[in-house]
XYZ file of C-alpha atoms in Angstrom:
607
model
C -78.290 -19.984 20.125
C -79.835 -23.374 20.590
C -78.121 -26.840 20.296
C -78.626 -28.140 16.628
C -81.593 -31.125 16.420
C -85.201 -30.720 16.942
C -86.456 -27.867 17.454
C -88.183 -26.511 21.167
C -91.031 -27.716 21.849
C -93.464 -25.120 23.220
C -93.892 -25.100 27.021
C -90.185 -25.698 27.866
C -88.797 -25.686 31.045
C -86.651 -22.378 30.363
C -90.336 -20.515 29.576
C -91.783 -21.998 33.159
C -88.674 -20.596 34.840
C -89.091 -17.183 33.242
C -92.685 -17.201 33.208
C -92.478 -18.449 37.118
C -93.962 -21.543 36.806
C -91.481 -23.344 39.181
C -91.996 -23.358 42.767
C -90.470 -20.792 44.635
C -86.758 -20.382 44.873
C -84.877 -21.662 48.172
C -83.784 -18.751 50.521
C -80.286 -18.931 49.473
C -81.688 -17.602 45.668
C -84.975 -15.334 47.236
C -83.078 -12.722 47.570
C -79.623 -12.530 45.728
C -76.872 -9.792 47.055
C -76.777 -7.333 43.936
C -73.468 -6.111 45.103
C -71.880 -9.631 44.442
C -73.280 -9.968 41.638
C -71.833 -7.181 40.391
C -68.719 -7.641 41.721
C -68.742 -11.115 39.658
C -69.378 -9.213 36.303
C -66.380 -6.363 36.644
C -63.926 -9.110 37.752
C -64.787 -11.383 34.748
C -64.901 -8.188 32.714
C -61.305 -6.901 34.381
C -59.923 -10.554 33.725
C -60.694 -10.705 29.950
C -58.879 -7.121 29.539
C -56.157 -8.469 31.261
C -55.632 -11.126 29.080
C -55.276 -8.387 26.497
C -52.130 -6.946 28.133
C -50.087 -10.325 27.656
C -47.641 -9.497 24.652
C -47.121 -11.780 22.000
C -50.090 -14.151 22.848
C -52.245 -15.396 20.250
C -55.872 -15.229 19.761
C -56.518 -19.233 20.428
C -54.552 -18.460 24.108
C -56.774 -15.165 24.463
C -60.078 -17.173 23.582
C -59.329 -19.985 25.665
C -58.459 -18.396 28.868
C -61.323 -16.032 27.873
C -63.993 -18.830 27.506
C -63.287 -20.288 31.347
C -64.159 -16.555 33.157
C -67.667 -16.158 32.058
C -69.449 -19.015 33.999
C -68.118 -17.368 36.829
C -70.152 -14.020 36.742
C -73.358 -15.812 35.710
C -75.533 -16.383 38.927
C -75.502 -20.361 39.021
C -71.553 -20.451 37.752
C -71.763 -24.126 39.359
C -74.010 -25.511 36.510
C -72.672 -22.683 34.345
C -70.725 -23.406 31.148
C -69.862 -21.360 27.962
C -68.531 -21.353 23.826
C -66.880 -18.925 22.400
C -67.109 -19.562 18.188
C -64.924 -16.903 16.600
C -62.957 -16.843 13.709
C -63.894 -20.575 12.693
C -62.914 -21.637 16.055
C -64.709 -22.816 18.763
C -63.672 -22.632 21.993
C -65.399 -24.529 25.640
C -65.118 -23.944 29.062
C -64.371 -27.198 31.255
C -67.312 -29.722 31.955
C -69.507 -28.005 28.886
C -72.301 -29.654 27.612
C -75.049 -28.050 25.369
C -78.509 -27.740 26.510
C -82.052 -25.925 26.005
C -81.202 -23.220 28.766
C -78.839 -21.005 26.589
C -78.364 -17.194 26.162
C -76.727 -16.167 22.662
C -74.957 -13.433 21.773
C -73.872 -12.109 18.669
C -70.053 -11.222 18.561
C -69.997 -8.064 15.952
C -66.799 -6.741 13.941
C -67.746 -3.663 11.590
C -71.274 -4.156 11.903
C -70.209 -7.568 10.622
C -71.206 -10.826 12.479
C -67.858 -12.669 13.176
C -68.942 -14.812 15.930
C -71.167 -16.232 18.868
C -70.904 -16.327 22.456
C -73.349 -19.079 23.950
C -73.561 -19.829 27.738
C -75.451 -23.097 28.888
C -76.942 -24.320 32.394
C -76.075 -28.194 32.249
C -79.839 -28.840 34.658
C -82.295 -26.448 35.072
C -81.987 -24.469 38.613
C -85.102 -23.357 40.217
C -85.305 -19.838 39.235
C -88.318 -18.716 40.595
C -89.910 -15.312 39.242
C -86.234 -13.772 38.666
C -86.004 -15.986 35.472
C -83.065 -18.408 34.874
C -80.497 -14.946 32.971
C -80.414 -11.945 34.861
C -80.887 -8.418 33.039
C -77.461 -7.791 33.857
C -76.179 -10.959 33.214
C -77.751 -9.701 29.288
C -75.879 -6.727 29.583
C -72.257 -8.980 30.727
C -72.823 -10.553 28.299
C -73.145 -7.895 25.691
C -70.088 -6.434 27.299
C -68.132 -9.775 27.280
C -68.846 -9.380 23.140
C -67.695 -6.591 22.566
C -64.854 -7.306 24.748
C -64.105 -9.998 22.523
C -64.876 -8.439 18.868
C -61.805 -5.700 20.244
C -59.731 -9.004 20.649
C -60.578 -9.833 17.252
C -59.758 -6.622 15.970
C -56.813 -6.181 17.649
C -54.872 -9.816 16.866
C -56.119 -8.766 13.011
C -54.301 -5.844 13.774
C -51.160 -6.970 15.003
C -50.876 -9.818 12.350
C -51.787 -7.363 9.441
C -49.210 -5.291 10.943
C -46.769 -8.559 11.524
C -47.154 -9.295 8.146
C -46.834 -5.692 7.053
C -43.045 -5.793 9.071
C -42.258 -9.346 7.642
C -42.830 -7.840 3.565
C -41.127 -4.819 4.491
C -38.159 -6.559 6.042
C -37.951 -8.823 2.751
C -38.519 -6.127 0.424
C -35.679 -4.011 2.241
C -33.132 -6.724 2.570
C -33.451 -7.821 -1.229
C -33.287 -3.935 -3.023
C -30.066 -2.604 -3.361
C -30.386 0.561 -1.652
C -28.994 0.795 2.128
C -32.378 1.431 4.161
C -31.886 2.544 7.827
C -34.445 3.086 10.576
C -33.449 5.120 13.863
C -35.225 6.281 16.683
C -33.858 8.439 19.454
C -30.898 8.921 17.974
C -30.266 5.049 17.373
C -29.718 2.462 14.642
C -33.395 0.433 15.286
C -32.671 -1.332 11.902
C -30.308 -2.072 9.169
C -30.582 -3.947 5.737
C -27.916 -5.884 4.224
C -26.776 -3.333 1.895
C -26.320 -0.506 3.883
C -23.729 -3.036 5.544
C -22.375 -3.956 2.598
C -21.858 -0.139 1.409
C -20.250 1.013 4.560
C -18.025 -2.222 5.097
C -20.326 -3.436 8.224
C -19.547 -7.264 9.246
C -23.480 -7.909 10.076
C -26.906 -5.907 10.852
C -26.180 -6.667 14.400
C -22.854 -4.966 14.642
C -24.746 -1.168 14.635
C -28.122 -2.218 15.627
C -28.722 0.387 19.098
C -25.358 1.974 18.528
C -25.795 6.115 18.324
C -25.923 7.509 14.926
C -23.452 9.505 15.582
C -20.657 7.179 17.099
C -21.710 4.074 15.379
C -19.833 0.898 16.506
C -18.683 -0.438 13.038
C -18.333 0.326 9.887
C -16.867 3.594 7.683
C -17.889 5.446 11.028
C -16.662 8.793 9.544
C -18.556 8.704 6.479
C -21.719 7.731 8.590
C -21.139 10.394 11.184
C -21.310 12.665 8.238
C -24.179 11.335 6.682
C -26.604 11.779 9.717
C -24.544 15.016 10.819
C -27.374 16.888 11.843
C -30.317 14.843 11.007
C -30.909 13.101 13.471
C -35.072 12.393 14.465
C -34.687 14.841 17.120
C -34.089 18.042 14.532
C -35.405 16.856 11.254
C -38.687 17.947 10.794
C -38.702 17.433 6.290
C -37.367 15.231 4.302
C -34.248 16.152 3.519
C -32.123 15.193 0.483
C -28.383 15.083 0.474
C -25.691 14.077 -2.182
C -22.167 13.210 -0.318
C -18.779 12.041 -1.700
C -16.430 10.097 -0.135
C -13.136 9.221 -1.133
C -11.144 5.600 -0.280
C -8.084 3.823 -1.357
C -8.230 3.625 -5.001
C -11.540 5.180 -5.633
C -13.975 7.858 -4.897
C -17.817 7.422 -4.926
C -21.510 8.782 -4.232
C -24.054 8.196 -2.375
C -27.289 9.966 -2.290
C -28.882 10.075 1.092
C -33.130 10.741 1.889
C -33.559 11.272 5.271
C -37.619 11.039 6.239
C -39.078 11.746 9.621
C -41.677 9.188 10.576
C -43.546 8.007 13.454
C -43.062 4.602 14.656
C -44.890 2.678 17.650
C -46.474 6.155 18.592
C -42.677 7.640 18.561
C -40.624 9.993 16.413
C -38.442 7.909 13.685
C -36.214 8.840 10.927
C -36.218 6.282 7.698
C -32.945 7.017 6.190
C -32.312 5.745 2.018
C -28.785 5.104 0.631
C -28.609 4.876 -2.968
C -25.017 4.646 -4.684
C -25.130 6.970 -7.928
C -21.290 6.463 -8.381
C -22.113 5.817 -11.926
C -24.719 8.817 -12.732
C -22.164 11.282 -11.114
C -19.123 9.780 -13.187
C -21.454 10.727 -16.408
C -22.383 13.788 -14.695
C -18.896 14.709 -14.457
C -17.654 13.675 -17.836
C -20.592 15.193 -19.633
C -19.401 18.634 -17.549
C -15.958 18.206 -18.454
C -16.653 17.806 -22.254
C -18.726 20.821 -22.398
C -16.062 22.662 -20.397
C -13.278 20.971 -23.219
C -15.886 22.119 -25.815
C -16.042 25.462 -24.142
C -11.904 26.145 -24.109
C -11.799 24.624 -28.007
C -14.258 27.129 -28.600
C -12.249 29.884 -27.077
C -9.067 29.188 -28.468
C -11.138 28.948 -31.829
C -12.469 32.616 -31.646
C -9.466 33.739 -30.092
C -6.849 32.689 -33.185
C -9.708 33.768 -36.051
C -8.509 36.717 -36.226
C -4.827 35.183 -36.749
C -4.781 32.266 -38.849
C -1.680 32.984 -40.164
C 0.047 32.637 -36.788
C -0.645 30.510 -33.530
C 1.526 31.426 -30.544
C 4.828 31.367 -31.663
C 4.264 29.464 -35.062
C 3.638 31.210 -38.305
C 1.991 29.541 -41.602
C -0.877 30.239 -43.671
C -0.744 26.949 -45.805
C -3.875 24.590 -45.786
C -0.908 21.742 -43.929
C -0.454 24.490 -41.448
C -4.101 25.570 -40.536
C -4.380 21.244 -40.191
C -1.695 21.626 -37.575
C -3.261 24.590 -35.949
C -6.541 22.570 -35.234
C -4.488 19.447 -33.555
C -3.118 21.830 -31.380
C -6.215 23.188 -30.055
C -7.782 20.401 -29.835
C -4.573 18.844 -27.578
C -4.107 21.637 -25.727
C -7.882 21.337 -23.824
C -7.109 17.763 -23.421
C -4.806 15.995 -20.965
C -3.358 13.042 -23.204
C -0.200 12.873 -23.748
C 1.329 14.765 -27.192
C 3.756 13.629 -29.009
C 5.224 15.976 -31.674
C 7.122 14.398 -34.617
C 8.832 16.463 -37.417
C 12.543 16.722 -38.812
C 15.007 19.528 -37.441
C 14.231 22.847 -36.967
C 10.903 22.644 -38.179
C 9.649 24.053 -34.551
C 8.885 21.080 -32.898
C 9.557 22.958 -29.598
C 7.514 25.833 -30.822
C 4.293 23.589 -31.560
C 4.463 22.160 -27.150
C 4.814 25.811 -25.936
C 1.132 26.163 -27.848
C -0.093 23.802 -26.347
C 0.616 24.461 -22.968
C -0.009 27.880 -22.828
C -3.618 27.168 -24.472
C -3.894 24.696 -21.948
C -5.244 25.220 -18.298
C -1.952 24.059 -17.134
C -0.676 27.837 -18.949
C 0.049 29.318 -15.363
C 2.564 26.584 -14.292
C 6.065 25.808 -15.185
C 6.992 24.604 -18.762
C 9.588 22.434 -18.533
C 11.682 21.369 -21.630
C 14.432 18.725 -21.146
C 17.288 17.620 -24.010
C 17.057 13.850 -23.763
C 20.218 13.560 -25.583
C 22.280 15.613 -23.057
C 21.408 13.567 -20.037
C 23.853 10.897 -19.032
C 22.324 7.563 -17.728
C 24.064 7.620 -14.694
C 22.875 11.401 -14.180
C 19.329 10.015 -14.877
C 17.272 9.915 -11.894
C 18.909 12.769 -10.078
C 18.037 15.007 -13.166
C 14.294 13.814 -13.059
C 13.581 13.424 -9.906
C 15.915 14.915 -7.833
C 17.920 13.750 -4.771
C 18.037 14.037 -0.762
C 20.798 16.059 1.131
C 23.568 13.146 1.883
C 22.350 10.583 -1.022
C 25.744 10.823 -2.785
C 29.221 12.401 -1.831
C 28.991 16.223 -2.727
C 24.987 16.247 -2.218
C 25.415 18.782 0.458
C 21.688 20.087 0.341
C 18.191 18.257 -1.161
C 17.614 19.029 -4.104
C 14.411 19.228 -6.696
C 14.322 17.396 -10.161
C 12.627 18.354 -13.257
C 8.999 16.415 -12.075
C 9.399 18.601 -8.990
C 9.233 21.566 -11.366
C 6.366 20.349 -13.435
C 4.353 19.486 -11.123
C 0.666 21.115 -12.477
C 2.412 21.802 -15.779
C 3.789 20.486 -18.544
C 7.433 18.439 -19.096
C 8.780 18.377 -22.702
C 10.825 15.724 -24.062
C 12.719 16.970 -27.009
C 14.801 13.916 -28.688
C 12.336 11.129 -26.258
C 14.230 8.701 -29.031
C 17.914 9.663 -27.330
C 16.543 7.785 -23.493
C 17.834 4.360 -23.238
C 15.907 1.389 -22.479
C 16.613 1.869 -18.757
C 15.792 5.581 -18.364
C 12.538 4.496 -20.505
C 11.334 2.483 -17.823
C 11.977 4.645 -14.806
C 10.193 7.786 -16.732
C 7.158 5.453 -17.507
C 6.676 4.321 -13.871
C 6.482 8.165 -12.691
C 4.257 8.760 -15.923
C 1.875 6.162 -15.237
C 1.134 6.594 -11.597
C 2.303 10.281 -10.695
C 4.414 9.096 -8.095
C 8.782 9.145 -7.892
C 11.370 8.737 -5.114
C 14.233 10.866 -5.023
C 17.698 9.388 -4.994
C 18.579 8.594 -1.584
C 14.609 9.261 -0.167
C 12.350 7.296 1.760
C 9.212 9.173 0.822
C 7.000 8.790 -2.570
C 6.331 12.035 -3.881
C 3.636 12.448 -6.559
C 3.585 15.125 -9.317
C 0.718 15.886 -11.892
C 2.429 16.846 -15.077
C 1.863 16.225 -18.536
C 4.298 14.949 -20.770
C 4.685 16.553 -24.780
C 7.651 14.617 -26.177
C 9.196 15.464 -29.636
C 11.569 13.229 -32.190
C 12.894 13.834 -35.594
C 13.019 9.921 -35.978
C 10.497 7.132 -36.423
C 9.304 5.990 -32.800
C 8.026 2.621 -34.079
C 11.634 1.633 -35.554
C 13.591 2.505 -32.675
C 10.985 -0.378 -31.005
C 11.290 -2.884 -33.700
C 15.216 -2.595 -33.588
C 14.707 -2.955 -29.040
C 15.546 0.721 -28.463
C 12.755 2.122 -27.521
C 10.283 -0.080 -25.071
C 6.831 -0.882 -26.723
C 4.696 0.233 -23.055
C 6.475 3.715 -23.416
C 6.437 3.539 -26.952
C 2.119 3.435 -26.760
C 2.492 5.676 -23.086
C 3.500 9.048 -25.618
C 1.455 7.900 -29.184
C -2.099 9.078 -27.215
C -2.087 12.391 -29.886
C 0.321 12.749 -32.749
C 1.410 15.954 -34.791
C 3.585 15.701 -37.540
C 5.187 18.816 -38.357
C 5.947 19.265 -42.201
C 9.063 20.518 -43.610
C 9.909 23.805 -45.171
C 9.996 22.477 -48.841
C 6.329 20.969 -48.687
C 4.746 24.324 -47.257
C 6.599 27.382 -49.572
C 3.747 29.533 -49.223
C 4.523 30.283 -46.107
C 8.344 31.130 -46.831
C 7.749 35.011 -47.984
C 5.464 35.227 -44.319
C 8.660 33.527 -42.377
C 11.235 35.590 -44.345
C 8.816 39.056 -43.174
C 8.577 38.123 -39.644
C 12.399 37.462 -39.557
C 13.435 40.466 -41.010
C 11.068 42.673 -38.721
C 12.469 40.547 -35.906
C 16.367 41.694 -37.105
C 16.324 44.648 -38.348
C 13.076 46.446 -37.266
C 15.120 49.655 -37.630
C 16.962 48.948 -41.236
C 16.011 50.774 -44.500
C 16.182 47.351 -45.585
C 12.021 45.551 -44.822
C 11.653 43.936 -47.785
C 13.894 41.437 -49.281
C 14.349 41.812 -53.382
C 12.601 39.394 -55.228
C 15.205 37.585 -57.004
C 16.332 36.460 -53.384
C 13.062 35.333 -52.447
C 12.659 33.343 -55.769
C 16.114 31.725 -54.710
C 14.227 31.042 -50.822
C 11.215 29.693 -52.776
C 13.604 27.309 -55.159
C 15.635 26.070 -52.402
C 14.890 22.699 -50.442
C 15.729 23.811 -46.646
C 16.890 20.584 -45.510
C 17.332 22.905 -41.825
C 13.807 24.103 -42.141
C 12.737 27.287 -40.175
C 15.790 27.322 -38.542
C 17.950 27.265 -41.569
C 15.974 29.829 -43.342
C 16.306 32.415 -40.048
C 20.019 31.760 -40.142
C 20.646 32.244 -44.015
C 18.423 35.418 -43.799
C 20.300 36.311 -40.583
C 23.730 35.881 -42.620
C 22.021 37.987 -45.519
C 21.113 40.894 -43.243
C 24.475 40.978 -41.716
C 26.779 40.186 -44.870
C 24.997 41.418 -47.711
C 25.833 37.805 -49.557
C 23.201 34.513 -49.396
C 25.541 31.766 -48.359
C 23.877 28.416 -48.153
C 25.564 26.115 -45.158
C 24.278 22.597 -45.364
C 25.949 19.263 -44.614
C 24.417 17.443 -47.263
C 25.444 20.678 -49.940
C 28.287 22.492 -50.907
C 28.322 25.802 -49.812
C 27.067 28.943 -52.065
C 27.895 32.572 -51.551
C 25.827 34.944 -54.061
C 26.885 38.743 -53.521
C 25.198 41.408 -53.674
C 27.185 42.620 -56.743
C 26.079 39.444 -58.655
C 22.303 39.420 -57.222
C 22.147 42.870 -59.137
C 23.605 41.750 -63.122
C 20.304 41.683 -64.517
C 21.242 39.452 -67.612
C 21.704 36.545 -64.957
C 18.863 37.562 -62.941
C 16.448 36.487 -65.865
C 18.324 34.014 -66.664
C 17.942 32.431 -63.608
C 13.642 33.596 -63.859
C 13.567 31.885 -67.212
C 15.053 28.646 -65.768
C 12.943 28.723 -62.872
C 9.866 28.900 -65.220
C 10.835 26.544 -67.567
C 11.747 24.098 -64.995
C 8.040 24.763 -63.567
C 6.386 24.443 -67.106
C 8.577 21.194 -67.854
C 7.546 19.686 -64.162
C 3.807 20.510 -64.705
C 3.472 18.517 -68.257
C 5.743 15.654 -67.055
C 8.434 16.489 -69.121
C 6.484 16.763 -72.361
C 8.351 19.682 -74.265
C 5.898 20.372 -76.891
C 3.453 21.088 -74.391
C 5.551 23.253 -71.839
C 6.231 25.265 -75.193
C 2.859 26.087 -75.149
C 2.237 27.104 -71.700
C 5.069 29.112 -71.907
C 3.870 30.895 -75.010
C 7.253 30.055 -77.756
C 8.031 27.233 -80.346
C 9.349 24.027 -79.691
C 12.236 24.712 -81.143
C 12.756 27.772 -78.842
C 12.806 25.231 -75.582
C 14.734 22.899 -77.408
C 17.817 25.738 -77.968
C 18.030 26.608 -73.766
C 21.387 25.322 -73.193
C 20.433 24.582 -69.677
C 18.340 21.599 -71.239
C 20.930 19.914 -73.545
């Protein structure tokens, strides 16, 4: 390349030198030593490389350093100077000057000129017939390009790659997902929150540490993590879902482990994603389907017996309601509580549960809240240690040692004082007791079923009953009806009874005079009262009617046979039926009963 301005005129002194024009070169330039000459060229070629080999230089220290070695290998370097323009950037060698005797060369990149090299004489030497550039000076030259375009590419190189790195780092310390890079066994690099999900203090604290003794950290969880995965075996990526438990909680994390290569060496990238929340719904949705799956068990499996479930008998429309809370408690955890007036089989309904429960192999435990004492309290529940109290001569277990995996029935929960309420709800609440006279906590997983014959929510308005336990047993309620509002099932109760008496008497069914008695009568016992009057009746051959709120009847067998009173008694039952169903309009039970007015009106039961 020429110096900008006018352009050559013809006849220049550079075309007399190589056309040989000038006089004849002195003796020191007749006859130049090849050898040297080519000794200049590979050393200025040998220095440029070198000046590749300096890490972390930049291009403008490169090109500068480069720019002072050429006038060196050309064959005057003492009026010898050179420009390097590369990149926008032009770089000069000391004492340069532009002139007409120049050499250019173009500095390619991808068959794409990037660049110029230009070497200058400042004064024309004598150059005789050998011309002012040298053939091989052409070819140095040429060399000293392409020298320089690998420069180029290289420094593109490295910052492309530098500014690869420097995206990479900000994209992997911003995303939420722990990102790890290890080579040779070794943390290389760490992003904030892989520290922040395995409780490291900084990315420095692990960086060179061994994967598998790491030097901070939840060092057992990340021992397991890279438990044989290290770059050295894993030849696949490999995906892995581990679960690790710590003081209050337990979570995921889902772990991609991909073998790279980085800086020409084996790597492993590593991902940590936290899918805490995507198990948890995992897990739920699995344990409603397996709920859904029991429910539908216990369904098909008491079809076939409507009329009874476990231990309970009743084919009225109440009962079958009763039925389906059950089953739907029983494949449930929550606490149950049962509420229902005196032997109407409150106890009855919590075996159900638990043995349609999966807590069905373990210990059902009922407890009679009115028979413990206070001061007998925590012994009873929770047991004591050998030496807690004089005449404790050996440890001994209470009843949340016994229920442990099963289920602990409270029958009268309304008889606990205040005090023994708020003992019981601290075991209830987090599974954990002391025994009397212990140092150790001891934790129990049972589920509590409590029953009352009284209304919860007025024992707390009156301050008998706290309001935390109060809502601790309400999770699911059953209310158990009485006798008198479910009659239909009276003639199943009284058949089951009887079988269960007498399954070797003449006597299986009961006459049905006595059984319109049962279905008149109010049963203010219930279930229980019924089994006892029919176990009285079995035994005596009388009905005799026990009550505290009733005066006691006896009807023998004699009388049960007069048949003059027997319909005597039917008619009155009727008419007492017809008279209910028309609200006491006479004219119209008269009708449904099929006789005048005046016939009702002359009953002497109705006067």
């Amino acid at each position: 390349m020429k110096p900008t301005g006018a352009a050559k005129p013809a006849n220049t002194s550079e075309d007399k030198i190589i056309s040989g024009e000038f006089c004849k070169l002195p003796p020191i330039y007749a006859v130049p030593n090849a050898l040297n000459e080519r000794i200049k060229e590979l050393n200025c070629l040998y220095s440029i490389s070198s000046l590749l080999e300096n890490q972390d230089v930049t291009l403008d220290w490169i090109l500068s350093r480069a720019v002072e070695l050429i006038p060196a290998a050309l064959q005057y370097p003492e009026l010898a100077c050179s420009c390097i323009k590369l990149d926008g950037h032009e770089y000069v060698s000391a004492k340069f000057k532009r002139t007409e005797w120049c050499r250019n060369t173009k500095i390619m990149l991808n068959d794409r000129h990037v660049g110029d090299l230009d070497v200058f004489y400042t004064q024309s030497p004598s150059a005789g017939n050998r011309g002012l550039f040298l053939e091989e000076e052409s070819h140095l030259l040429q060399a000293i390009s392409e020298h320089l375009s690998k420069v180029l590419w290289r420094k593109l190189s490295e910052e492309a790659l530098k500014e690869s790195e420097e995206r990479y780092r900000i994209l992997t310390e911003q995303v939420t997902d722990g990102v790890v890079l290890a080579q040779n066994a070794r943390f290389c690099y760490v992003n904030p929150a892989f520290c922040e999900m395995f409780n490291i203090s900084s990315t420095k604290a692990v960086i060179d540490s061994q994967l598998l003794n790491p030097t901070a950290g939840e060092v057992d969880e990340i021992k397991q993590m890279y438990q044989g995965y290290t770059d050295n075996f894993t030849k696949e990526k490999v995906d892995n879902v581990h679960c690790f438990s710590r003081p209050g909680k337990s979570f995921w994390i889902q772990v991609c482990h991909s073998p790279i290569t980085f800086r020409g060496q084996p790597a492993l990238l590593s991902t940590f994603k936290d899918v805490t929340e995507i198990k948890e719904q995992q897990v739920a949705a699995q344990s409603m389907a397996d709920q859904l799956h029991d429910e539908n068990q216990v369904l098909r499996a008491s079809l076939n017996e409507r009329y009874r479930f476990g231990n309970i008998l009743g084919r009225s429309p109440i009962m079958q309601e009763v039925y389906e809370l059950i089953m739907k408690a029983a494949v449930t955890d929550a606490s149950v509580a049962i509420f229902g007036e005196s032997g109407s089989g409150k106890e009855l309904v919590a075996q159900a549960i638990h043995e349609y429960s999966p807590r069905k192999n373990n210990s059902f435990v009922a407890v009679n809240c009115g028979a413990i004492q206070e001061s007998l309290f925590e012994r009873e529940f929770f047991g004591h240690r050998k030496g807690s109290f004089s005449g404790a001569h050996a440890d001994s277990v209470g009843y949340l040692d016994i229920a442990n995996k099963g289920t602990l029935f409270l029958d009268e929960v309304s008889e606990l004082t205040v005090n023994m309420q708020a003992k019981l709800l601290r075991a209830i609440e987090g599974g954990e007791y002391r025994p009397v006279g212990g140092t150790e906590t001891i934790e129990s997983n049972f589920r509590i079923i409590s029953a009352s014959n009284v209304s919860l929510s007025e024992k707390v308005s009156n301050g008998q009953m706290r309001n935390d336990f109060f809502y601790r047993l309400q999770i699911i309620q059953i209310r158990l009806p009485p006798l008198r509002q479910r009659k239909q099932d009276i003639s199943l109760l009284v058949d089951h009874f009887v079988q269960q008496m007498s399954p070797s008497s003449s006597l299986t069914k009961i006459p049905g005079h006595v059984m319109d008695i049962f279905m008149e009568y109010d049963w203010p016992g219930n279930v229980r009262e019924l089994r006892n009057v029919l176990q009285r009746y079995l035994a005596l051959g009388r009905l005799e009617f026990i009550s505290p709120d009733r005066a006691t009847g006896t009807t023998s067998m004699e009388a049960q046979l007069n048949l003059p009173q027997a319909v005597q008694q039917l008619e009155k039952s009727l008419v007492t039926q017809a008279l209910q169903l028309t609200n006491g309009n006479r004219t119209k039970a008269a009708d449904l009963l099929g006789i005048s007015r005046r016939a009702l009106s002359r009953k002497h039961y109705l006067s």
